XYZ file of C-alpha atoms in Angstrom:
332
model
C -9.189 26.175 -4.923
C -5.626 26.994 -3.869
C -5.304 27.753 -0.305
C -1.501 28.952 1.452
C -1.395 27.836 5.178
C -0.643 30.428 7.290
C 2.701 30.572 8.641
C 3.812 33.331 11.400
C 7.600 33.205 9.809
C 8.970 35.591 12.626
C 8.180 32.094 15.206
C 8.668 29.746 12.287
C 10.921 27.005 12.967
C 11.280 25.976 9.162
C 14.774 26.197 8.474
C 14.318 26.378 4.744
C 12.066 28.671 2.993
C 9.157 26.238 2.530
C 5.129 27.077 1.802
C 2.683 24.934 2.960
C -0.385 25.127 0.300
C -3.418 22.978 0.150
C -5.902 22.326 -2.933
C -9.557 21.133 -2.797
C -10.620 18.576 -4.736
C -7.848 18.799 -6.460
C -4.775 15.792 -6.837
C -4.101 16.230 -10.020
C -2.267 19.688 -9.072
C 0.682 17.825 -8.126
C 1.227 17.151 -11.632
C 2.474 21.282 -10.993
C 5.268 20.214 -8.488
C 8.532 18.508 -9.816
C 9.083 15.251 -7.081
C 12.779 13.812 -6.408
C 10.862 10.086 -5.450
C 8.211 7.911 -7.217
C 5.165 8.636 -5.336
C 3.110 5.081 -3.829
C 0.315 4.113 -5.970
C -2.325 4.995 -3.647
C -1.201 8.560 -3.153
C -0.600 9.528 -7.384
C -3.304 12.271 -8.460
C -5.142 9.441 -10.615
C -5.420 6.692 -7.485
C -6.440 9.497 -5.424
C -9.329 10.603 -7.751
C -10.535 7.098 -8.286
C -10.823 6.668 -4.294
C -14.241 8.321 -5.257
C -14.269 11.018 -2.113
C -17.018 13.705 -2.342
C -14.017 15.814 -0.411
C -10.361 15.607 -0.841
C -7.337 18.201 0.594
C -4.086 17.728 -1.118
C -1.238 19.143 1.067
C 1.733 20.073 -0.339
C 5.221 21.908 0.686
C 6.931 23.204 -1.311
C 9.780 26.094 -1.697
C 8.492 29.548 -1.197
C 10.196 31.140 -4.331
C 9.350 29.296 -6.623
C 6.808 26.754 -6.053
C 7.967 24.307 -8.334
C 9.050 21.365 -6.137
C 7.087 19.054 -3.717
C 9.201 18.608 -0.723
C 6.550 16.741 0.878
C 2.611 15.575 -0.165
C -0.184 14.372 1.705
C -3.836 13.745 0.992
C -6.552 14.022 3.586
C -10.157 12.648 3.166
C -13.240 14.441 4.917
C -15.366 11.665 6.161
C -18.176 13.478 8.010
C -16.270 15.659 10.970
C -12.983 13.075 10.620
C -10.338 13.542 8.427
C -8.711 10.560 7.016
C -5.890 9.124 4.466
C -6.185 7.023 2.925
C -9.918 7.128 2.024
C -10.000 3.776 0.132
C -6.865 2.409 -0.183
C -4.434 -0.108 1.929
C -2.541 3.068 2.836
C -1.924 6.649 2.434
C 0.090 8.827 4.906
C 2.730 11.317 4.535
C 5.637 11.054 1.503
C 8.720 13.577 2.722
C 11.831 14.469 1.291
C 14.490 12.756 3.034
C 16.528 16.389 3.682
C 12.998 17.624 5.499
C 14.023 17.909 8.955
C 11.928 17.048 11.941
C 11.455 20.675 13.096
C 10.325 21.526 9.107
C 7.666 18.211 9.549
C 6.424 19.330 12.972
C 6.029 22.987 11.305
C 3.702 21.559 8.600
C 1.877 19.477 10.734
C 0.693 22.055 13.045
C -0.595 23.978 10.028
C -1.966 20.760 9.015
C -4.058 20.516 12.103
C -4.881 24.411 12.514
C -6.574 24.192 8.897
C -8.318 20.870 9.383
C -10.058 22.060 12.828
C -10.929 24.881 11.119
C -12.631 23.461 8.641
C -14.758 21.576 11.624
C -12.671 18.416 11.904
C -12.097 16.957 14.891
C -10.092 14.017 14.331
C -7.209 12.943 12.269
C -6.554 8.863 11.375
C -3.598 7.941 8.979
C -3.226 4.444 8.021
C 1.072 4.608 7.223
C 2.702 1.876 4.940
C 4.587 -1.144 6.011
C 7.715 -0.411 7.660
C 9.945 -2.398 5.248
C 8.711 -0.346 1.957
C 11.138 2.351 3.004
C 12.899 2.100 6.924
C 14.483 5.044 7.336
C 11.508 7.580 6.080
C 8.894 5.833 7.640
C 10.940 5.787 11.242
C 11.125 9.618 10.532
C 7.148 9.845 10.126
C 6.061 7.850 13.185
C 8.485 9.946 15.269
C 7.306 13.235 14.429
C 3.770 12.203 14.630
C 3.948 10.424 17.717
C 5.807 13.462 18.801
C 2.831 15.579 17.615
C 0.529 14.037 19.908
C -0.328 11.216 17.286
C -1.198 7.736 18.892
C -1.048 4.564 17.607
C -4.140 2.853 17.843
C -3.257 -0.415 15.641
C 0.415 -1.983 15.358
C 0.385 -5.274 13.393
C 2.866 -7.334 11.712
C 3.005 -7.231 8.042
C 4.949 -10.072 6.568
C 7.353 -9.323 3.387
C 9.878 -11.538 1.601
C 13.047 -9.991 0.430
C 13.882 -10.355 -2.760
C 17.546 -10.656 -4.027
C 19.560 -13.152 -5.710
C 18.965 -16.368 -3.278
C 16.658 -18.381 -5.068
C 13.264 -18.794 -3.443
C 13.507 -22.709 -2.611
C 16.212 -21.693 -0.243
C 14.247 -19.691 2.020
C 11.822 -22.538 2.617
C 10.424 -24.539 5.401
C 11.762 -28.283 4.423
C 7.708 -28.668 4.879
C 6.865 -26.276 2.226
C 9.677 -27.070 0.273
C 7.970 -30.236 0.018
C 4.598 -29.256 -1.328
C 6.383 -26.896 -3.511
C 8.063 -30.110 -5.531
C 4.498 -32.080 -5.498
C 3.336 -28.804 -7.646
C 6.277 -29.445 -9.844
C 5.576 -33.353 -10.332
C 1.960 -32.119 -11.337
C 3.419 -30.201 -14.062
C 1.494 -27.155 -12.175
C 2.159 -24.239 -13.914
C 3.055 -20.140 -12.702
C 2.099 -17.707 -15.088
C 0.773 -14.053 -15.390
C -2.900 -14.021 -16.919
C -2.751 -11.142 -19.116
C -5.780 -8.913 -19.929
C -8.124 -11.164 -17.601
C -11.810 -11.096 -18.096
C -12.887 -9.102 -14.670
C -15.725 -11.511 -13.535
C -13.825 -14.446 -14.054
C -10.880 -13.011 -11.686
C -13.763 -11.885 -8.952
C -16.060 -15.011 -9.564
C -12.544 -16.842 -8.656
C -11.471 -15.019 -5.896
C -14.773 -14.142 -3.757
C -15.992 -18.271 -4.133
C -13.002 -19.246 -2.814
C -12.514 -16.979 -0.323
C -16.060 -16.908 0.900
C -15.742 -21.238 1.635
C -13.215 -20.258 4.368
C -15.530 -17.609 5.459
C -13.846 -14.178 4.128
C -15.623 -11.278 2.685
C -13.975 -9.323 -0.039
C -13.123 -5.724 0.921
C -13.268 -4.341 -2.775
C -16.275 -4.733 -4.855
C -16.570 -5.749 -8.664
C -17.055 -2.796 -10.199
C -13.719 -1.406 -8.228
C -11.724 -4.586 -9.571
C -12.943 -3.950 -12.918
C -12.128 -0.459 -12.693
C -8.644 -0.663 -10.980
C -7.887 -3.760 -14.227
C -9.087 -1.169 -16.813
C -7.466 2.213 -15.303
C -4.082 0.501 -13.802
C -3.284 -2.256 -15.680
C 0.286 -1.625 -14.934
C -0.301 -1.687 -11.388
C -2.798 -4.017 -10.969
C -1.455 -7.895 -12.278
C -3.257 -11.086 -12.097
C -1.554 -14.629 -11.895
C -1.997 -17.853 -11.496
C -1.274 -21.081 -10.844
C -2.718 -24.095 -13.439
C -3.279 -27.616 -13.627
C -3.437 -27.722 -17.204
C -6.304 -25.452 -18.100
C -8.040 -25.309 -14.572
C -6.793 -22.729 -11.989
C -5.433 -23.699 -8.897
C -4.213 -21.131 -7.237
C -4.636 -17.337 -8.314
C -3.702 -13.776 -6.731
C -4.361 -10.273 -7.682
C -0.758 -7.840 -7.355
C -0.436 -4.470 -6.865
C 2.665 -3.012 -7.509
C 2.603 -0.051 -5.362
C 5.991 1.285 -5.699
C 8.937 0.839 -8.213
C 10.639 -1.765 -5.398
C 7.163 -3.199 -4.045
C 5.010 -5.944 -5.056
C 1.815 -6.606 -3.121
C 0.168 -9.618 -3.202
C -3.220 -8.222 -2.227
C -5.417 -10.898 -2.638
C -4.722 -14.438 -3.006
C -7.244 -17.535 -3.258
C -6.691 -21.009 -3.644
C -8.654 -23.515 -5.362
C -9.987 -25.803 -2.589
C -10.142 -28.607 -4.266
C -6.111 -28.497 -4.559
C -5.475 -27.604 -1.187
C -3.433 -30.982 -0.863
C -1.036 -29.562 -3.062
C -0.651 -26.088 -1.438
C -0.289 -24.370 -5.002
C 0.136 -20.807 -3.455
C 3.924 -21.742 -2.426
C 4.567 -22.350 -5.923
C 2.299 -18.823 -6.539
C 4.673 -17.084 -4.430
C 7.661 -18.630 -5.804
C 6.712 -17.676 -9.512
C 6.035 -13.792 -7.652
C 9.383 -14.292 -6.667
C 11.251 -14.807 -9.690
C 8.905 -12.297 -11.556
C 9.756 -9.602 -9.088
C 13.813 -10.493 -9.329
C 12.970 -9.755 -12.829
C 10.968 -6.362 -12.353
C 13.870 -5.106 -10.103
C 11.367 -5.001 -7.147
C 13.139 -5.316 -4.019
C 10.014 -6.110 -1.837
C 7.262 -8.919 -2.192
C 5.007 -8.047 0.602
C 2.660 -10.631 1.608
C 0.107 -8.163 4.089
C -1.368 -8.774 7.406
C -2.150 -12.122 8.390
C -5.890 -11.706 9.945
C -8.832 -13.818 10.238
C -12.177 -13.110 8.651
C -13.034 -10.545 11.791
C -9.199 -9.267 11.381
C -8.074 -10.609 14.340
C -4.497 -11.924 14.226
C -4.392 -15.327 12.522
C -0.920 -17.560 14.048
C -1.132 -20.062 11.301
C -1.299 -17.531 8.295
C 1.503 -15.650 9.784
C 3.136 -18.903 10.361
C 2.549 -20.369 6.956
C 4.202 -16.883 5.118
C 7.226 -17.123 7.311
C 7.664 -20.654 6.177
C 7.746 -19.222 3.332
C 10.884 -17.340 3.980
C 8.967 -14.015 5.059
C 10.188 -11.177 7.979
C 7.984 -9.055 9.571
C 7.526 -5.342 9.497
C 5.038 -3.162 11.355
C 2.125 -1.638 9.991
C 0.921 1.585 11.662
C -2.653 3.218 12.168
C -2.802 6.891 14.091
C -5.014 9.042 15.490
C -5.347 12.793 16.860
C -8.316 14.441 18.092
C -7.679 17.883 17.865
């Protein structure tokens, strides 16, 4: 179902000759529309479908004459009268075209709205990426939503490491610098785990995790999945002591600069050692690799996602900035 926003052109403040369509239950159309970025992982046509929404809109504007280019995308998820993005996903939000002007945004937008009230939604929530995955284009976004009556109703600090050519041992606390060089005189090991069994990785992950009290926010059969239909995207590695792991995340790599270390867990009985420093070392170095420019580390939250001091403070020991992570809403 193809659907063309109305647009009253004679009051139109679009200073290009834009359309604003929308497709149902359809992401996969932007496969149509010719894009001058890399999309994030969480908003490509295949990420999208696997979100597993009974109702998805896919926004898109594009140039009135010929319809060929995506200017700007965004998907929005009908969950009961509220209209969300992502649906399940660490983000989604809006992806513009850096010439889009803020009069062009605010345009779409207000068709945005006009077509999801009539549809019978009533609010809007948008869950935006971390600052630091691209400054000046997600500045532009929070403006023009804020501007369009958009509130924020979470702002928390997501902490990311910057990766260039300084090697990782300089950006360390002398205390983690420390526990970094026991891993070493263990003959600890960093390496990727390639083509993981599933049930191992989650087995790992949600005992661990669940000792310090954390629930897992993805289920097995969505790790499995995400291993088997992104294996690009989705990378496991580890930390050994010869053949038993000590330490072990699961990465995402969302963009073609941005490594996300989504879900870490250590083995507890090596938490002497503290092998995640040596984790996130050997992230470093593969990322430097990749050409990623970003390793983000996420929110630091307790198991209720309240603000945890000592994670936070542990990741900038680490060497790690941080960058702010927005939520908004509109009822409209």
């Amino acid at each position: 179902m193809t659907l063309i926003i109305p647009q009253n052109r004679a009051n139109s403040s679009y200073s290009r000759e834009y359309k604003a369509l929308v497709f149902e239950n359809e992401p996969e159309v932007l496969h149509r529309f010719r894009l001058r970025w890399a999309s994030w992982l969480f908003n490509t046509p295949l990420h999208v479908r696997h979100q597993e929404a009974s109702q998805v809109y896919t926004f898109v504007l594009t140039d009135s004459l010929t319809e060929s280019e995506a200017h700007g995308i965004f998907h929005l998820f009908v969950q009961e009268n509220k209209g969300v993005s992502p649906y399940r996903a660490s983000f989604g939000s809006f992806e513009v075209a850096e010439y889009v002007s803020h009069a062009d945004f605010s345009e779409w937008l207000t068709s945005i709205e006009l077509f999801a009230k009539n549809l019978g939604i009533n609010a809007l929530e948008i869950k935006h990426y971390p600052n630091c995955y691209n400054p000046a284009r997600s500045t532009f976004i929070r403006r023009g939503l804020v501007r369009h009556g958009f509130g924020i109703i979470q702002s928390i600090d997501n902490q990311f490491i910057e990766v260039n050519e300084t090697d990782f041992e300089l950006g360390l606390h002398v205390s983690e610098r420390r526990r970094l060089r026991k891993c070493m005189r263990a003959d600890f090991r960093f390496e990727e785990w390639s083509n993981p069994p599933a049930q191992e990785v989650y087995g790992f992950i949600q005992h661990n995790r669940q000792l310090l009290g954390y629930s897992l926010s993805f289920s097995f059969e969505q790790l499995n999945r995400w291993l088997e239909v992104f294996p690009n995207h989705f990378r496991v590695f580890c930390v050994k002591d010869a053949d038993t792991i000590a330490s072990l995340t699961l990465a995402v790599r969302v963009g073609e600069k941005v490594l996300y270390n989504f879900c870490p867990a250590d083995n507890l009985a090596y938490r002497t050692f503290s092998p995640s420093v040596l984790l996130n070392k050997g992230l470093y170095e593969y990322t430097k690799n990749e050409g990623v420019t970003i390793l983000d580390l996420g929110v630091s939250v307790d198991a209720k996602g309240f603000p945890k001091p000592s994670l936070s403070r542990f990741k900038h020991n680490l060497g790690a900035k941080d960058s702010e992570k927005y939520v908004f809403h509109k009822a409209i």
